Coordinates of C-alpha atoms and ligand atoms in Angstrom, one line a residue:
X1 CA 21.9 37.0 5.6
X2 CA 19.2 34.5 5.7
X3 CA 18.1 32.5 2.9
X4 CA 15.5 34.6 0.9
X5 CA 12.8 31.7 0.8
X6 CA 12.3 31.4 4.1
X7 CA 10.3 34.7 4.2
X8 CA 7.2 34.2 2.8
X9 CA 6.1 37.8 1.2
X10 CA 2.2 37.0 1.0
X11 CA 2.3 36.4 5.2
X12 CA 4.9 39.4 5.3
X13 CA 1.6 41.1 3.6
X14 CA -0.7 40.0 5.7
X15 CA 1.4 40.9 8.9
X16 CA 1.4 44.4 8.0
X17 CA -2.8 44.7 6.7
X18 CA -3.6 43.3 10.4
X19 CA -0.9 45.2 12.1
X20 CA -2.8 48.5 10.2
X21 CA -6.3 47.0 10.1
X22 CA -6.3 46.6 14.1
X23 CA -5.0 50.6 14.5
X24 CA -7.5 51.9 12.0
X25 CA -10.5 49.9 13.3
X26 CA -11.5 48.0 10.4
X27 CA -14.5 45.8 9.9
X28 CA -13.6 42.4 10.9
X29 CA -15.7 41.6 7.3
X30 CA -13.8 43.8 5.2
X31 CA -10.5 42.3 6.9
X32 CA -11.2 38.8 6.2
X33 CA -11.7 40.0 2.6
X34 CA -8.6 41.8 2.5
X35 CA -6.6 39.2 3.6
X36 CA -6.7 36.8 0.2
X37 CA -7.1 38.0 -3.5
X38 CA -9.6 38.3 -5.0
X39 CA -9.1 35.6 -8.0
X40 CA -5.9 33.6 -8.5
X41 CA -5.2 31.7 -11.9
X42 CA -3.0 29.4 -12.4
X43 CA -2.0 28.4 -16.1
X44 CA -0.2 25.9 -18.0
X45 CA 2.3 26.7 -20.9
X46 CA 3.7 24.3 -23.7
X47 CA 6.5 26.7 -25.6
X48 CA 8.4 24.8 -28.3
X49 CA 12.5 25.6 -27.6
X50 CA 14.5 26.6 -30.3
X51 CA 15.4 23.3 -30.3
X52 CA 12.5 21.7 -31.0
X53 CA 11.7 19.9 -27.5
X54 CA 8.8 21.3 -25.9
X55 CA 8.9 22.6 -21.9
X56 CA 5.6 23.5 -19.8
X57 CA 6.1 26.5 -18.5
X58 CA 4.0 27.5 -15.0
X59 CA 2.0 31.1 -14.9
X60 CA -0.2 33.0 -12.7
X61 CA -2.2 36.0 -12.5
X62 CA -3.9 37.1 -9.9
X63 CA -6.2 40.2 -8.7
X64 CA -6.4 41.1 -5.0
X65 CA -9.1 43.9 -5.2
X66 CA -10.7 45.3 -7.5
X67 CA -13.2 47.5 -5.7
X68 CA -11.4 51.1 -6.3
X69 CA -11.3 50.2 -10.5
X70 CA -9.1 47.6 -13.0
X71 CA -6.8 45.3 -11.1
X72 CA -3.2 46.6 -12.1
X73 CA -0.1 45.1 -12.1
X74 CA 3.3 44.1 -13.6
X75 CA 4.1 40.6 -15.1
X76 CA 7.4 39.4 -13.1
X77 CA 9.6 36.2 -15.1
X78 CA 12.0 34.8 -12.7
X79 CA 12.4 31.1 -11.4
X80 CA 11.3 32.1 -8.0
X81 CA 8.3 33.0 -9.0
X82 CA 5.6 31.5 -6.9
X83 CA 1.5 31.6 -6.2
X84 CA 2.4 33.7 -2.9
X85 CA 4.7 35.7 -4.2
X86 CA 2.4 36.7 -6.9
X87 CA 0.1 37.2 -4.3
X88 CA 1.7 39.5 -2.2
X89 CA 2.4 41.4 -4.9
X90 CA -0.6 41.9 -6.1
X91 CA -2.0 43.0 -2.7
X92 CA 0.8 45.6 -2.6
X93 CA -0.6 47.1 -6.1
X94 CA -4.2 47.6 -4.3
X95 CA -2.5 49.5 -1.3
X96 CA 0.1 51.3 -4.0
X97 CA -2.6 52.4 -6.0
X98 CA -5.0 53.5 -3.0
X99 CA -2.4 55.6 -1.7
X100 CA -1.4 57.2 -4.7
X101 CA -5.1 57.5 -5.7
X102 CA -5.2 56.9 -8.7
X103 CA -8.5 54.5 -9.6
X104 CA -7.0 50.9 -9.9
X105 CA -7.2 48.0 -7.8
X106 CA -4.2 45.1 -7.6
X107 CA -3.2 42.6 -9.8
X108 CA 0.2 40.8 -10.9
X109 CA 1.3 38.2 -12.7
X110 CA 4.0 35.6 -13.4
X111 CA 5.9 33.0 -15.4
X112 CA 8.4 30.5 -13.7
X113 CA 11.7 30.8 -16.1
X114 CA 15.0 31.9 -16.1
X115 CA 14.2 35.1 -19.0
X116 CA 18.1 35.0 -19.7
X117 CA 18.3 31.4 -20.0
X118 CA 15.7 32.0 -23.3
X119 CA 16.3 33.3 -26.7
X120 CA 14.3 36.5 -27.9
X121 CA 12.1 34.1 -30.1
X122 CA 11.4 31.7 -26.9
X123 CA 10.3 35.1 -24.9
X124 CA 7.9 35.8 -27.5
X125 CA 6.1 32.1 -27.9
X126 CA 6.0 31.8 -24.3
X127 CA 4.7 35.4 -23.7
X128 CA 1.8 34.8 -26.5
X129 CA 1.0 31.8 -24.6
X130 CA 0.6 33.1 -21.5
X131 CA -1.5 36.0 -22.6
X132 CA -3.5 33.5 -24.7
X133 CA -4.3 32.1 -21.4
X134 CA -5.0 34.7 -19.5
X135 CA -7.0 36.4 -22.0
X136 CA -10.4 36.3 -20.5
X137 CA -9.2 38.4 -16.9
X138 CA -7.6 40.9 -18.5
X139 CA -8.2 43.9 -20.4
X140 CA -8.3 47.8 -20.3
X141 CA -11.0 47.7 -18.1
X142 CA -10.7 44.6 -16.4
X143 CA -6.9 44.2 -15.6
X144 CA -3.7 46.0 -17.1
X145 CA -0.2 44.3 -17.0
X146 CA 3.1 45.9 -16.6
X147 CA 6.8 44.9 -16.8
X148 CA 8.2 43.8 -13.6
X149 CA 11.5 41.9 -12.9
X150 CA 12.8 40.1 -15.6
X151 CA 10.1 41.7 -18.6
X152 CA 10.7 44.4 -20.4
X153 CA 8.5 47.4 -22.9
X154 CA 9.3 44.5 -25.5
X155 CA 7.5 41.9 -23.6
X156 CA 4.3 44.4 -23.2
X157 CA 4.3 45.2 -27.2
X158 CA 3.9 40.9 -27.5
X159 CA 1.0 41.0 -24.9
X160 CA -0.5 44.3 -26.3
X161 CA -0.2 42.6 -29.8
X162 CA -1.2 39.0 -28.6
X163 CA -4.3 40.7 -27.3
X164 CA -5.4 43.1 -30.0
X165 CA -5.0 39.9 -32.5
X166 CA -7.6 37.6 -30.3
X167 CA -10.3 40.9 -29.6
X168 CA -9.8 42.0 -33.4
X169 CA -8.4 45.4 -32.9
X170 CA -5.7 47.5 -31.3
X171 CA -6.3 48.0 -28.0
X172 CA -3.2 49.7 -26.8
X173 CA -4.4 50.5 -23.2
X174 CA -4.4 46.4 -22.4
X175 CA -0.5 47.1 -21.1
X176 CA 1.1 50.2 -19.6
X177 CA 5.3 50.2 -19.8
X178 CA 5.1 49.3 -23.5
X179 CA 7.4 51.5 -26.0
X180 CA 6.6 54.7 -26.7
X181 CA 5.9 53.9 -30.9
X182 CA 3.4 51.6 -30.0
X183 CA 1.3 54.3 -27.2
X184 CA 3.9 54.2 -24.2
X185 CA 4.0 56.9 -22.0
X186 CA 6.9 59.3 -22.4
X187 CA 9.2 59.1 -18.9
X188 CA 7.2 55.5 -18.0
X189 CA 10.6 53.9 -18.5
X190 CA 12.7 55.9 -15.5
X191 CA 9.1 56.7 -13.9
X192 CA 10.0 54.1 -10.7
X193 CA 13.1 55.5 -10.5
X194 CA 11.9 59.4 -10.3
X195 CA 9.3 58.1 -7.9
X196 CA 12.4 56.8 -5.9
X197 CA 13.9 60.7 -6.4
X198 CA 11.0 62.4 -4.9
X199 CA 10.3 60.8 -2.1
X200 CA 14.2 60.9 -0.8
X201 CA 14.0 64.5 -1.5
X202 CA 11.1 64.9 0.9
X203 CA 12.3 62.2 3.4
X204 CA 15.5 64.3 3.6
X205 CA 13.8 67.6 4.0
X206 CA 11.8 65.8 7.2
X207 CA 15.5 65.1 8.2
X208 CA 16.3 69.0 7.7
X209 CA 18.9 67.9 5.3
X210 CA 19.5 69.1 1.3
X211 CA 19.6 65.8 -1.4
X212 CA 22.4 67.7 -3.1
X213 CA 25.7 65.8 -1.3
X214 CA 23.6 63.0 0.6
X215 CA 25.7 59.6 0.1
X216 CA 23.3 56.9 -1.0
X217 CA 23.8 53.1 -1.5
X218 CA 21.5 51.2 -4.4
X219 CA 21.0 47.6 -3.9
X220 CA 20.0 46.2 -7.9
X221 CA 20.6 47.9 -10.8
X222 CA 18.3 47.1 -13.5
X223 CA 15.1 49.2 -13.8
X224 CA 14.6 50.5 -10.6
X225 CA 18.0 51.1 -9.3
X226 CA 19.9 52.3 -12.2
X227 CA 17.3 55.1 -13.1
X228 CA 16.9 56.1 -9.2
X229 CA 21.0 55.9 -9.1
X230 CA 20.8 58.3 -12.2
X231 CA 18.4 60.4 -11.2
X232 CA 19.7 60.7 -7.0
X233 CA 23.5 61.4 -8.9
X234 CA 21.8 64.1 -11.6
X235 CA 20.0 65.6 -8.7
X236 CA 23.6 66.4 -7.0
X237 CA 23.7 62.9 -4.6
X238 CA 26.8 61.2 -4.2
X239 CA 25.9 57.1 -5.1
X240 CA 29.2 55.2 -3.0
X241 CA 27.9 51.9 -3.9
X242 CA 25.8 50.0 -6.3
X243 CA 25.3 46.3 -6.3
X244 CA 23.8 43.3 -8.7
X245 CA 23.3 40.0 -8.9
X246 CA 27.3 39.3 -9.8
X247 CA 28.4 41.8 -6.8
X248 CA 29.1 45.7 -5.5
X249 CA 31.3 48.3 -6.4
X250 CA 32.0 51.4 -4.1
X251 CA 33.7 54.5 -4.6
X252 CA 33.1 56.7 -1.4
X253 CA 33.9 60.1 -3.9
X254 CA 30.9 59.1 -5.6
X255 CA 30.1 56.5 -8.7
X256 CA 30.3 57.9 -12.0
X257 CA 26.3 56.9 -13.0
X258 CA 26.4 57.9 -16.6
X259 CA 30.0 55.8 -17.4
X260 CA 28.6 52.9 -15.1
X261 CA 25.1 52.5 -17.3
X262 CA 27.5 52.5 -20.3
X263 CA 29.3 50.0 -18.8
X264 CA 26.6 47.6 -17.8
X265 CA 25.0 48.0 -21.1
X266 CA 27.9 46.7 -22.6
X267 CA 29.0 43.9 -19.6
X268 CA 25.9 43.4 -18.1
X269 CA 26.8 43.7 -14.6
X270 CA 28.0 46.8 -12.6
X271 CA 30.8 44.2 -11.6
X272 CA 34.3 45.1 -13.2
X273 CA 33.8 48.7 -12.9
X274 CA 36.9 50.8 -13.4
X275 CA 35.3 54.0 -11.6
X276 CA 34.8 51.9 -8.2
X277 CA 36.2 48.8 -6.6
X278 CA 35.0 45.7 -5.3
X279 CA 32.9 44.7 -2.4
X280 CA 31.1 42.5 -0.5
X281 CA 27.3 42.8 -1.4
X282 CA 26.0 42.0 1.4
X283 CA 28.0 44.8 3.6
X284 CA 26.4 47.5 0.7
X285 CA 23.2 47.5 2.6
X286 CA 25.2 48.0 5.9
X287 CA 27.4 50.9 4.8
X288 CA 27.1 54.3 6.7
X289 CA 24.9 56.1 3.8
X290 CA 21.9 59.0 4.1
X291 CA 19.9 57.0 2.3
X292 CA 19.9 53.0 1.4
X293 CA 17.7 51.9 -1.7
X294 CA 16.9 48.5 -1.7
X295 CA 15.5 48.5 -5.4
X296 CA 16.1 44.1 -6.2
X297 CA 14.0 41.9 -4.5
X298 CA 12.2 40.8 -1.6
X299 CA 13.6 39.8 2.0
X300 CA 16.7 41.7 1.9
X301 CA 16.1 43.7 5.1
X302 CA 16.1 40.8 7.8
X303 CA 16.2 40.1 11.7
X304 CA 19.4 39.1 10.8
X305 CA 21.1 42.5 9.4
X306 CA 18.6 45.0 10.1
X307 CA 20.7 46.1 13.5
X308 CA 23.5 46.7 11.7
X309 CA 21.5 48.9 9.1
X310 CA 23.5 52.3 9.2
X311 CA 21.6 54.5 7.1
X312 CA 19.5 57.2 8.1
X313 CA 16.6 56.7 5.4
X314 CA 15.7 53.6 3.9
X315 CA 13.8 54.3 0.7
X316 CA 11.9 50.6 -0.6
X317 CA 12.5 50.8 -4.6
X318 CA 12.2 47.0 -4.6
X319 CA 8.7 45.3 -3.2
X320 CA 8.8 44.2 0.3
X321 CA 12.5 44.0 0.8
X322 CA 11.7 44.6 4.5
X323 CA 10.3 41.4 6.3
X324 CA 8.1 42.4 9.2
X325 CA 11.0 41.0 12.2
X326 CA 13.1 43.5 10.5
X327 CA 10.9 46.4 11.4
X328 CA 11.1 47.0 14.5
X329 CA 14.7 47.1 14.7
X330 CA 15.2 49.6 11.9
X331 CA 12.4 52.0 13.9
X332 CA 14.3 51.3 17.1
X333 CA 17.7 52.6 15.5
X334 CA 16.0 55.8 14.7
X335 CA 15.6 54.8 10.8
X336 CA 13.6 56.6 8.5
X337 CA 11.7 53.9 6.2
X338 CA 9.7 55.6 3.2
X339 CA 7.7 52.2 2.6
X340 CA 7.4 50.5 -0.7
X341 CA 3.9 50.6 -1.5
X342 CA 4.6 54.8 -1.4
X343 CA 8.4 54.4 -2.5
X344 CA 8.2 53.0 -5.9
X345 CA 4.7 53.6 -6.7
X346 CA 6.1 56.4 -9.6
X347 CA 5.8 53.0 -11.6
X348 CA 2.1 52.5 -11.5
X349 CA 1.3 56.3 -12.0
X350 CA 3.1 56.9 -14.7
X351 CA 1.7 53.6 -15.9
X352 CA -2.0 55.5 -14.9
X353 CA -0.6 58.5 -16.8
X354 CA -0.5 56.1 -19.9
X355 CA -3.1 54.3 -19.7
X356 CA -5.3 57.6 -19.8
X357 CA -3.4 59.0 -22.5
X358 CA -4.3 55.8 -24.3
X359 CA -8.0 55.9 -23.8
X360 CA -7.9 60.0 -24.6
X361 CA -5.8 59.4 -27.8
X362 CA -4.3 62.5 -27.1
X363 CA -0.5 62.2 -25.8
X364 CA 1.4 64.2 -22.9
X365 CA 4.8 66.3 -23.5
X366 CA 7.7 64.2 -20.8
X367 CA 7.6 67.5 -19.2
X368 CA 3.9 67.0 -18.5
X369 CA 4.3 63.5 -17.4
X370 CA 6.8 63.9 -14.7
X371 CA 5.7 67.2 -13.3
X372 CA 2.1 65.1 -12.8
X373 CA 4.6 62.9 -11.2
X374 CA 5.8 65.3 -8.5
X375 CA 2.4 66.3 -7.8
X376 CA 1.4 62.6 -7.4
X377 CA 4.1 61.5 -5.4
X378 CA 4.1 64.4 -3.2
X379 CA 1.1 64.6 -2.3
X380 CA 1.3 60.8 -1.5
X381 CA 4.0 61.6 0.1
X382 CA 2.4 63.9 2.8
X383 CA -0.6 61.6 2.7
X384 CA 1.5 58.8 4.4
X385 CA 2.7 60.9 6.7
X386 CA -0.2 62.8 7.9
X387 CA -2.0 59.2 8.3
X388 CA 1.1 58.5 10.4
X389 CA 1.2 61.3 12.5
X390 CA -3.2 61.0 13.2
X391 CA -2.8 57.2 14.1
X392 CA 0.4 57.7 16.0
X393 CA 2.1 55.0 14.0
X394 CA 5.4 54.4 11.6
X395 CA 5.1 55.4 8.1
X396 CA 4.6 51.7 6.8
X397 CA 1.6 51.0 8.8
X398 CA 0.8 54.9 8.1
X399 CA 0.6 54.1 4.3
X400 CA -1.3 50.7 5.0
X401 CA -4.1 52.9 6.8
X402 CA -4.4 55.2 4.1
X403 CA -5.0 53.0 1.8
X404 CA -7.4 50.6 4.2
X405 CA -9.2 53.8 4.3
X406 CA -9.3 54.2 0.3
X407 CA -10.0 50.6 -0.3
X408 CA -12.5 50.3 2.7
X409 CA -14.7 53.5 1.4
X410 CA -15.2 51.9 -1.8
X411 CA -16.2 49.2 -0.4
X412 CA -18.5 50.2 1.8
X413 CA -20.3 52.2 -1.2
X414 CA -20.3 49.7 -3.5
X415 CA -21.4 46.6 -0.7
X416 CA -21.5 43.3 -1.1
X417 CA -23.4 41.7 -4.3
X418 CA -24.8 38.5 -3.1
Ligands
NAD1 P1 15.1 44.2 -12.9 O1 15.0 42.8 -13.3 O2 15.2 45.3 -14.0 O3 16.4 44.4 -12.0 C1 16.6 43.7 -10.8 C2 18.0 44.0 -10.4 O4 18.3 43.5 -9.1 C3 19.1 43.4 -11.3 O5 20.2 44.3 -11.4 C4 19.6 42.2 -10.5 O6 20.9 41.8 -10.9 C5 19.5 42.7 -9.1 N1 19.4 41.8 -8.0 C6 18.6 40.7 -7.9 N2 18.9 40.0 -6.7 C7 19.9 40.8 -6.1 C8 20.6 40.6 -4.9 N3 20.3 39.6 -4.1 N4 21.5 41.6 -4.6 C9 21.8 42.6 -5.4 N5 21.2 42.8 -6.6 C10 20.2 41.8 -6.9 O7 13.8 44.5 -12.0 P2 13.2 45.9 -11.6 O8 12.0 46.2 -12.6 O9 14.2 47.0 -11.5 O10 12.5 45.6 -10.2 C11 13.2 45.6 -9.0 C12 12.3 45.7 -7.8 O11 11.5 46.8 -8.0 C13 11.3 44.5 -7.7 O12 11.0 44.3 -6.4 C14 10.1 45.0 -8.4 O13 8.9 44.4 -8.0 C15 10.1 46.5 -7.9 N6 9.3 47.4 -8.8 C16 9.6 47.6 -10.1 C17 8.9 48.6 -10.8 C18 9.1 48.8 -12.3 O14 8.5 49.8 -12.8 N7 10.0 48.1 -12.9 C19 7.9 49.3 -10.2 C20 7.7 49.2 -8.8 C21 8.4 48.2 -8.1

């Protein structure tokens, strides 16, 4: 597999918005505006260790558009972290948001560390700084963090809490994915992952196939791909491989889900799994599956493996872990793609779903919450495709245009202050 870094995500972005914006027609204005965010910040952070020694730590936030309502977007701590990254990203929340319509534009954010290289008490100082920092761009109204890779409902409560402290109040709809004591949403937590579970329902049902017995791969098992894994095996599909950081396990009967969470909540890695045995995790994404969810990072999906992709639906938990060489060659192999910005975009509803129930102060039952979610996702669902089938496209470039179209209207009625 290629190196990772050699795929810059923020092009990979932009390869797709011109791919769309010259099929939909757009205005060559509108394009050009599309094409960067719309702020980026960049921000210093002295945290005292444990220790005692002081490191600087490097963050960013940035908003791509915020025409359609607040930017929106999770906080992502990893040392890969970089400007474009966080840029792509955020331009990803505009389209994710368009085309689940719900009235936010795009932000994200991010802090260069290693989050499991610091103790809980370095987390917290270095969170508070960066929210210090940022202070002044976000805001209920004016941008609303999230956890990403690497953060976590405890991280939010710090940035909900580091916020309310500098505006001298609680103001609990500054963060969405925070815990449900503090004004979290019930079901936010496995929200991505039931996103992940409707739309391979429907992908299947294009295919004329039931869920119930599909074999599915999950690449990544944190947020993302243990609660789609859960949700997939609860909803009768067989998960035959899983994979992490530390490496894949198989089991071509079918993973027990519910003994391998206990497991990595003890270990800490789905490695060393008695229900499955080891394998390479690099041939996980090439295993003869129904469906293949890519739910860890970017680039994962290359020009370099995607012909020997085997499964029939390829449904993007993770963010862009399709570059755009790699395209092609899945659509040429017959491969369904249910593209991230539709795939794992239960996230930022559920995170909507909060964030209303915040500013209402009236709260939602779970049962509430995640049939909204169908009807979201669904319709989204249909959406994509429709756009697809009208522009005579692929379902990526299908979602893209949907949300161009989205993005683009509000635009257009809002013009251009000058
Ligand atoms: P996480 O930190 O909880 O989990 C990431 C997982 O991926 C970990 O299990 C890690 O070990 C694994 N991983 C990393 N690199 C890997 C590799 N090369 N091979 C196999 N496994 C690898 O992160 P998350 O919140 O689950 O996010 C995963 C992806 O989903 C990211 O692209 C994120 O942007 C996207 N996403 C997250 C949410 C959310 O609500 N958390 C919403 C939408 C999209």
């Amino acid at each position: 597999m290629s190196d990772i870094h050699s795929h810059n995500p923020f092009e990979a972005m932009q390869a797709r918005l011109r791919a769309a914006a010259h099929i939909y027609g757009l205005d060559d204005t509108l394009f050009q505006v599309f094409m960067a965010p719309t702020r980026s910040m960049i921000v210093s952070l002295p945290v005292c260790m444990d220790d005692g020694r002081w490191e600087v730590f490097t963050g960013y936030r940035v908003q791509h558009n915020i025409a359609r309502g607040p930017a929106k977007g999770g906080i992502r701590y990893d040392l890969n972290v970089n400007l474009d990254e966080i840029k792509a990203l955020a331009a990803w929340m505009t389209w994710k948001c368009a085309v689940v319509d719900v009235p936010f534009g795009g932000g994200k954010g991010g802090i260069i560390c290693d989050p499991k290289k610091l103790s809980k008490p370095e987390l917290e100082r270095l969170t508070r700084r960066y929210v210090a920092e940022i202070m002044d761009v976000i805001g209920p109204d004016r941008d609303v963090p999230a956890p990403d890779m690497g953060t976590d409902s405890q991280t939010m409560a710090w940035v909900l809490d580091t916020y309310s402290m500098h505006v001298r109040h609680t103001e609990n709809a500054v963060v969405t994915g925070k815990p449900v004591g503090l004004g979290g949403s019930l079901g936010r937590n496995e929200a991505t992952g039931r996103g992940v579970l409707i739309v391979a329902r429907e992908a299947m049902q294009r295919l004329g196939k039931p869920l119930a017995g599909a074999r599915v791969a999950v690449q990544g098992f944190g947020n993302v791909g243990s609660q789609s894994a859960r949700l997939l095996h609860e909803a009768g599909a067989r998960i035959v491989a899983v994979s992490d950081l530390n490496g894949a396990i198989k089991n071509d009967r079918g993973l027990d889900i519910h003994a391998l969470v206990k497991h990595v909540t003890e270990t800490k890695s789905v490695t060393g799994f008695k229900g499955g045995e080891a394998m390479d995790r690099a041939e996980l994404l090439t295993l003869a599956v129904d469906i293949l969810v890519p739910a860890a990072m970017e680039n994962q999906i290359t020009e370099d493996n995607a012909a020997q992709i085997r499964a029939k639906i390829v449904v993007e938990g993770a963010n862009g872990p399709t570059t755009p060489e790699a395209d092609p060659i899945l659509l040429e192999n017959g491969i369904l793609v249910v593209p991230d910005i539709l795939a794992n975009a239960g996230g930022v509803t559920v995170s909507y779903f909060e964030w209303v129930q915040n500013r209402l102060g009236f709260y939602w039952r779970e049962r509430e919450v995640n049939e909204r979610l169908v009807e979201y996702m669904t319709h989204a669902f249909h959406s994509v495709f429709a756009a697809t089938d009208k522009y005579k496209t692929n379902p990526r470039l299908g979602a893209y245009i949907l949300a161009l179209d989205r993005v683009s209207q509000a635009m257009h009625y809002r013009g251009f202050y000058a």
